[in-house]
Coordinates of N, CA and C in Angstrom, one line a residue:
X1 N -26.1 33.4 -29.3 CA -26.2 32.2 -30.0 C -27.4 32.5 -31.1
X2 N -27.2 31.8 -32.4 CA -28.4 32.2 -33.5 C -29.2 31.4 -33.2
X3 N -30.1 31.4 -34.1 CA -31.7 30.5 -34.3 C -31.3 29.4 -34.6
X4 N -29.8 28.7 -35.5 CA -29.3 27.5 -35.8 C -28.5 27.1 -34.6
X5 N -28.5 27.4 -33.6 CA -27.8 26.8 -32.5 C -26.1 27.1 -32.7
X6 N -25.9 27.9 -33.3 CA -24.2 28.2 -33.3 C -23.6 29.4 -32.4
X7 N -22.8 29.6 -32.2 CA -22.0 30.4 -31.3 C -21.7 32.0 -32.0
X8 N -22.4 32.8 -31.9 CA -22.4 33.7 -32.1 C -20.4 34.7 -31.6
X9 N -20.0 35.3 -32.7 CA -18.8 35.9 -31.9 C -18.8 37.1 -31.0
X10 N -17.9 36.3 -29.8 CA -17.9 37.3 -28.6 C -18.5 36.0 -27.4
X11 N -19.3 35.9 -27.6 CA -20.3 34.7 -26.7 C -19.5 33.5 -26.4
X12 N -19.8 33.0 -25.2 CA -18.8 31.7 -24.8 C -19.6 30.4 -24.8
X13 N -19.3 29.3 -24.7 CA -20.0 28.2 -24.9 C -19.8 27.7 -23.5
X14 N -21.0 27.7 -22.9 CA -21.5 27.3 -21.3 C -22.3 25.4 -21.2
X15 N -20.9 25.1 -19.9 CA -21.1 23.8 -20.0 C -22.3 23.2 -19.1
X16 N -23.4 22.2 -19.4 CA -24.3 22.4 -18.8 C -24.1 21.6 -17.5
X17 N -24.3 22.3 -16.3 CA -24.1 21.7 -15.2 C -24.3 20.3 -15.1
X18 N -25.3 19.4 -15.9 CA -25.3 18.1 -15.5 C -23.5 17.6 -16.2
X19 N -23.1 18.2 -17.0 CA -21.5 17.8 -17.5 C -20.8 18.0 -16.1
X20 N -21.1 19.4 -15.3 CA -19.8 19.8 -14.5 C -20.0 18.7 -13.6
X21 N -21.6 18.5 -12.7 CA -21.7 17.6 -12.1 C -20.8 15.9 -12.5
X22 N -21.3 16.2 -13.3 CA -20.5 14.2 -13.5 C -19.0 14.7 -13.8
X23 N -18.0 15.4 -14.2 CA -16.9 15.9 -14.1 C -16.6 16.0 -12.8
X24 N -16.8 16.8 -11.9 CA -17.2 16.6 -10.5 C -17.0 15.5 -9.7
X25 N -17.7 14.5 -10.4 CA -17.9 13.4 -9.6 C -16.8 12.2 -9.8
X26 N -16.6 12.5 -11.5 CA -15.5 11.6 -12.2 C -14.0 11.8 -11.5
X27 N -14.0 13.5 -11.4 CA -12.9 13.3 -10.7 C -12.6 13.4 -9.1
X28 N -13.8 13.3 -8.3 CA -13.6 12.9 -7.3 C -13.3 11.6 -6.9
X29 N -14.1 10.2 -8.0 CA -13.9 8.8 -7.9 C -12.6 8.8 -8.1
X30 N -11.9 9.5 -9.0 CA -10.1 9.4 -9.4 C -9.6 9.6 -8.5
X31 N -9.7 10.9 -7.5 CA -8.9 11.0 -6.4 C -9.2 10.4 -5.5
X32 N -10.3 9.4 -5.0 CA -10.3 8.7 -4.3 C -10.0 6.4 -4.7
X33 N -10.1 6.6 -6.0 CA -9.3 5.3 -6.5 C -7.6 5.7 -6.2
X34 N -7.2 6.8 -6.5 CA -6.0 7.0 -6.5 C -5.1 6.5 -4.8
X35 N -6.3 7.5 -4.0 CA -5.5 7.9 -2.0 C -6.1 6.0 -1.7
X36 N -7.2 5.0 -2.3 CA -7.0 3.8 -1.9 C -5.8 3.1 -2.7
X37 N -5.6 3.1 -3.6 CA -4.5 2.6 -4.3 C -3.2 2.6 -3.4
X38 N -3.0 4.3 -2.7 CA -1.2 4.8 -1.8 C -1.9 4.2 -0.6
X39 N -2.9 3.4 -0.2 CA -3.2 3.1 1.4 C -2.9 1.3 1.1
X40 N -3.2 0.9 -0.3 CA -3.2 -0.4 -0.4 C -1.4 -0.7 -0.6
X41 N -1.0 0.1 -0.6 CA 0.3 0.2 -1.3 C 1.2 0.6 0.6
X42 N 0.9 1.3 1.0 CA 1.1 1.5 2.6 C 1.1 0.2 2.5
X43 N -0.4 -0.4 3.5 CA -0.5 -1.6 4.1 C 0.0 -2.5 3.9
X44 N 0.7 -3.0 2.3 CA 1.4 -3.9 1.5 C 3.2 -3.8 2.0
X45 N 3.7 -2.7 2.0 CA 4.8 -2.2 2.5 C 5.0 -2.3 3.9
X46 N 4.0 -1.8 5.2 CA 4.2 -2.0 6.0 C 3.7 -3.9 6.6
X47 N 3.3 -4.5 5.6 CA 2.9 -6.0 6.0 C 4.3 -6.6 5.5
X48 N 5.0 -6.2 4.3 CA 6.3 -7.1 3.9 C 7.1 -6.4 5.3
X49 N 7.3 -5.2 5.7 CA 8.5 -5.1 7.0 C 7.9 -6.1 7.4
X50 N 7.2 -6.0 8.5 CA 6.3 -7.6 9.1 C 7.1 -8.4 8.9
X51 N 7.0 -9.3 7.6 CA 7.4 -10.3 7.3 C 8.6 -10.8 7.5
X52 N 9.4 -9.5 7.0 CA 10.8 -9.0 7.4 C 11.4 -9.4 8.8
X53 N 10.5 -8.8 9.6 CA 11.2 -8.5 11.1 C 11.0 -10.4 11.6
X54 N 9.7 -10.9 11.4 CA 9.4 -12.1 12.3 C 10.2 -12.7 11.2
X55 N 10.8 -13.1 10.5 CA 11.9 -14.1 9.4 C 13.2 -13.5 10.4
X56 N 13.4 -12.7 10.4 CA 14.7 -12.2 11.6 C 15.0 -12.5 12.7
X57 N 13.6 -12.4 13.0 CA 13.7 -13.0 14.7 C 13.2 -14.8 14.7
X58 N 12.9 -15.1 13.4 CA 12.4 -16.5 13.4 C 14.2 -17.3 13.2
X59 N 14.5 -16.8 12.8 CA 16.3 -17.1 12.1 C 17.1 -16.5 13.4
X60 N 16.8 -15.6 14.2 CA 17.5 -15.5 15.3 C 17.1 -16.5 16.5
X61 N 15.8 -16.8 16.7 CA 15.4 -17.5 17.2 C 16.4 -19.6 16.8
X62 N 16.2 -19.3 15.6 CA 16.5 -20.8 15.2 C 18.4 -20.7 16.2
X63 N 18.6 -19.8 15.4 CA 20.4 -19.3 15.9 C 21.0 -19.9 17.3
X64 N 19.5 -19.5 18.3 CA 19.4 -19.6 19.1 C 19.2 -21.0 19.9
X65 N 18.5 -21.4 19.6 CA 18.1 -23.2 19.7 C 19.1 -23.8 19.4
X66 N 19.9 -23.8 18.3 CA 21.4 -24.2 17.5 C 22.5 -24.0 18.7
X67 N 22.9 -23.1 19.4 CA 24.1 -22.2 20.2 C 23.0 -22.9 21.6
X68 N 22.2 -23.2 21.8 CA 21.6 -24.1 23.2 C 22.3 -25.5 22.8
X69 N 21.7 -26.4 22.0 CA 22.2 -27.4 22.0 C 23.4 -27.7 21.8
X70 N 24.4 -27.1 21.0 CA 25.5 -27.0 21.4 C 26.1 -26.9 22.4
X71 N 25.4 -26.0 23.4 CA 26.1 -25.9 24.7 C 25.6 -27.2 25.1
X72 N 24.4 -27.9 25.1 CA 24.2 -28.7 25.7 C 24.6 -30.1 25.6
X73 N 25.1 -30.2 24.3 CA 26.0 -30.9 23.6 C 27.4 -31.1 24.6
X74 N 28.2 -30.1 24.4 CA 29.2 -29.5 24.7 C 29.1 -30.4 26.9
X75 N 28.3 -30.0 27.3 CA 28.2 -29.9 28.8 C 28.3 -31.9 28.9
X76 N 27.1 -32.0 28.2 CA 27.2 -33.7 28.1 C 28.4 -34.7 27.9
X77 N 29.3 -34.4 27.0 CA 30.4 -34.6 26.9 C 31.2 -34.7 28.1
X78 N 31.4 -33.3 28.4 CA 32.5 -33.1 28.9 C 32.2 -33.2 30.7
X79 N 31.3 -33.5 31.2 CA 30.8 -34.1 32.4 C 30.9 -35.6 32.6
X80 N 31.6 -35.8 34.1 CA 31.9 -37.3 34.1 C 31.1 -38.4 34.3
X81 N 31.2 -39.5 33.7 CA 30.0 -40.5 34.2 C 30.3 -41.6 34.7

């Protein structure tokens, strides 16, 4: 490098570690906004099955109560008084 601070040819331009450091660091914060982003994105996915399965068994459950009373229905009737 000369006395005017320019890059002499052949010579490489050296970055000063407080750059690598914060590069470093910037893209460690990225890959870890990123791996919480695919965990919040999991948890969201595995909370809608959730929702999924108890609406299924909440609707089988109802199905259920429905096909009772009917039979109970059904027995009332047809039993002598």
């Amino acid at each position: 490098m000369n006395s005017a601070g320019n890059i002499e040819r052949g010579e490489r331009a050296r970055i000063p570690d407080d750059y690598e450091r914060l590069a470093t660091v910037v893209a460690a914060t990225a890959m870890l906004f990123v791996a919480t982003i695919g965990l919040q994105f999991t948890q969201m996915k595995t909370f809608q099955q959730a929702q999924w399965q108890l609406k299924d068994l909440s609707d089988r459950n109802c199905e259920s109560a429905k096909l009772a009373q009917a039979a109970s229905d059904a027995k009332s009737c047809s039993s002598p008084r």
